[in-house]
């Protein structure tokens, strides 16, 4: 059961899209939003509802291939921890989306996801996944040497598909997210 947590403290859109992009690289995956103030991901039931009402057997394991998303519904990590353990053991791949103020005790490896902004005002923040805003950045080779992953530019159609809740077409950007699963976090 591979599982990773994404944390994008600087950018809400990147924070919403990164876990979806990471999940689409797996044949079957569940994205769980652990941010009580997170985006309005489309999901049949929310994490809060599963905690309050109890999960159904169908919630604990996938019924088909693809990416499923579990919106938060206004509940914190500590209140959802027992259910989270069940979901982590029942799904073949899980991506946890963390809030901007990441909880300290996340049960899976943490993947920091940062914008790679031009100029010196916002220097790289250590090891993680970096998304350049433009065509590239001259700091990319040094970030790679430090064990970070630098993503290629994200196609607008891919971002739009993820934000619309659909699986994006294959691109260099989506393929680059596969490397995140292979890295030691």
Coordinates of N, CA, C and O in Angstrom, one line a residue, residues 114-118 122-124 130-134 136-137 139-140 143 150:
X114 N 6.4 22.9 -3.7 CA 6.6 24.3 -3.7 C 6.6 24.9 -5.1 O 6.9 24.2 -6.0
X115 N 6.2 26.2 -5.1 CA 6.4 26.9 -6.4 C 7.8 27.3 -6.5 O 8.5 27.6 -5.5
X116 N 8.3 27.2 -7.7 CA 9.7 27.7 -8.0 C 9.6 29.0 -8.7 O 9.3 29.1 -9.9
X117 N 9.6 30.1 -7.9 CA 9.4 31.4 -8.4 C 10.7 32.0 -8.9 O 11.8 31.8 -8.3
X118 N 10.6 32.9 -9.9 CA 11.8 33.5 -10.4 C 12.3 34.6 -9.4 O 11.5 35.0 -8.5
X122 N 11.8 34.6 -3.1 CA 11.3 33.4 -2.6 C 12.3 32.2 -2.9 O 12.1 31.5 -3.9
X123 N 13.3 32.1 -2.1 CA 14.3 31.0 -2.5 C 13.7 29.6 -2.2 O 12.8 29.5 -1.5
X124 N 14.3 28.6 -2.8 CA 13.8 27.2 -2.6 C 13.9 26.9 -1.1 O 14.7 27.4 -0.3
X130 N 9.2 20.8 -6.9 CA 9.2 22.2 -7.3 C 8.5 22.4 -8.6 O 8.8 21.7 -9.6
X131 N 7.5 23.3 -8.6 CA 6.8 23.6 -9.8 C 7.1 25.0 -10.3 O 6.8 26.0 -9.7
X132 N 8.0 25.1 -11.4 CA 8.3 26.4 -11.9 C 7.0 27.0 -12.6 O 6.1 26.4 -13.1
X133 N 7.0 28.4 -12.5 CA 5.9 29.1 -13.1 C 6.1 29.3 -14.6 O 5.2 29.4 -15.3
X134 N 7.3 29.4 -15.0 CA 7.6 29.6 -16.4 C 8.3 28.4 -17.0 O 8.1 27.3 -16.6
X136 N 11.3 27.4 -17.1 CA 12.3 26.7 -16.3 C 13.0 27.7 -15.4 O 12.6 28.8 -15.3
X137 N 14.0 27.2 -14.7 CA 14.7 28.0 -13.8 C 16.1 27.6 -13.7 O 16.4 26.4 -13.7
X139 N 18.0 27.5 -11.3 CA 18.3 26.7 -10.1 C 17.9 25.3 -10.2 O 18.3 24.5 -9.3
X140 N 17.3 24.8 -11.2 CA 16.8 23.5 -11.3 C 17.9 22.4 -11.1 O 17.7 21.5 -10.4
X143 N 18.8 22.1 -7.5 CA 17.7 21.4 -6.7 C 17.7 19.9 -7.0 O 17.5 19.1 -6.0
X150 N 12.1 18.6 -9.9 CA 11.6 19.8 -10.6 C 10.7 19.4 -11.7 O 11.1 18.7 -12.6

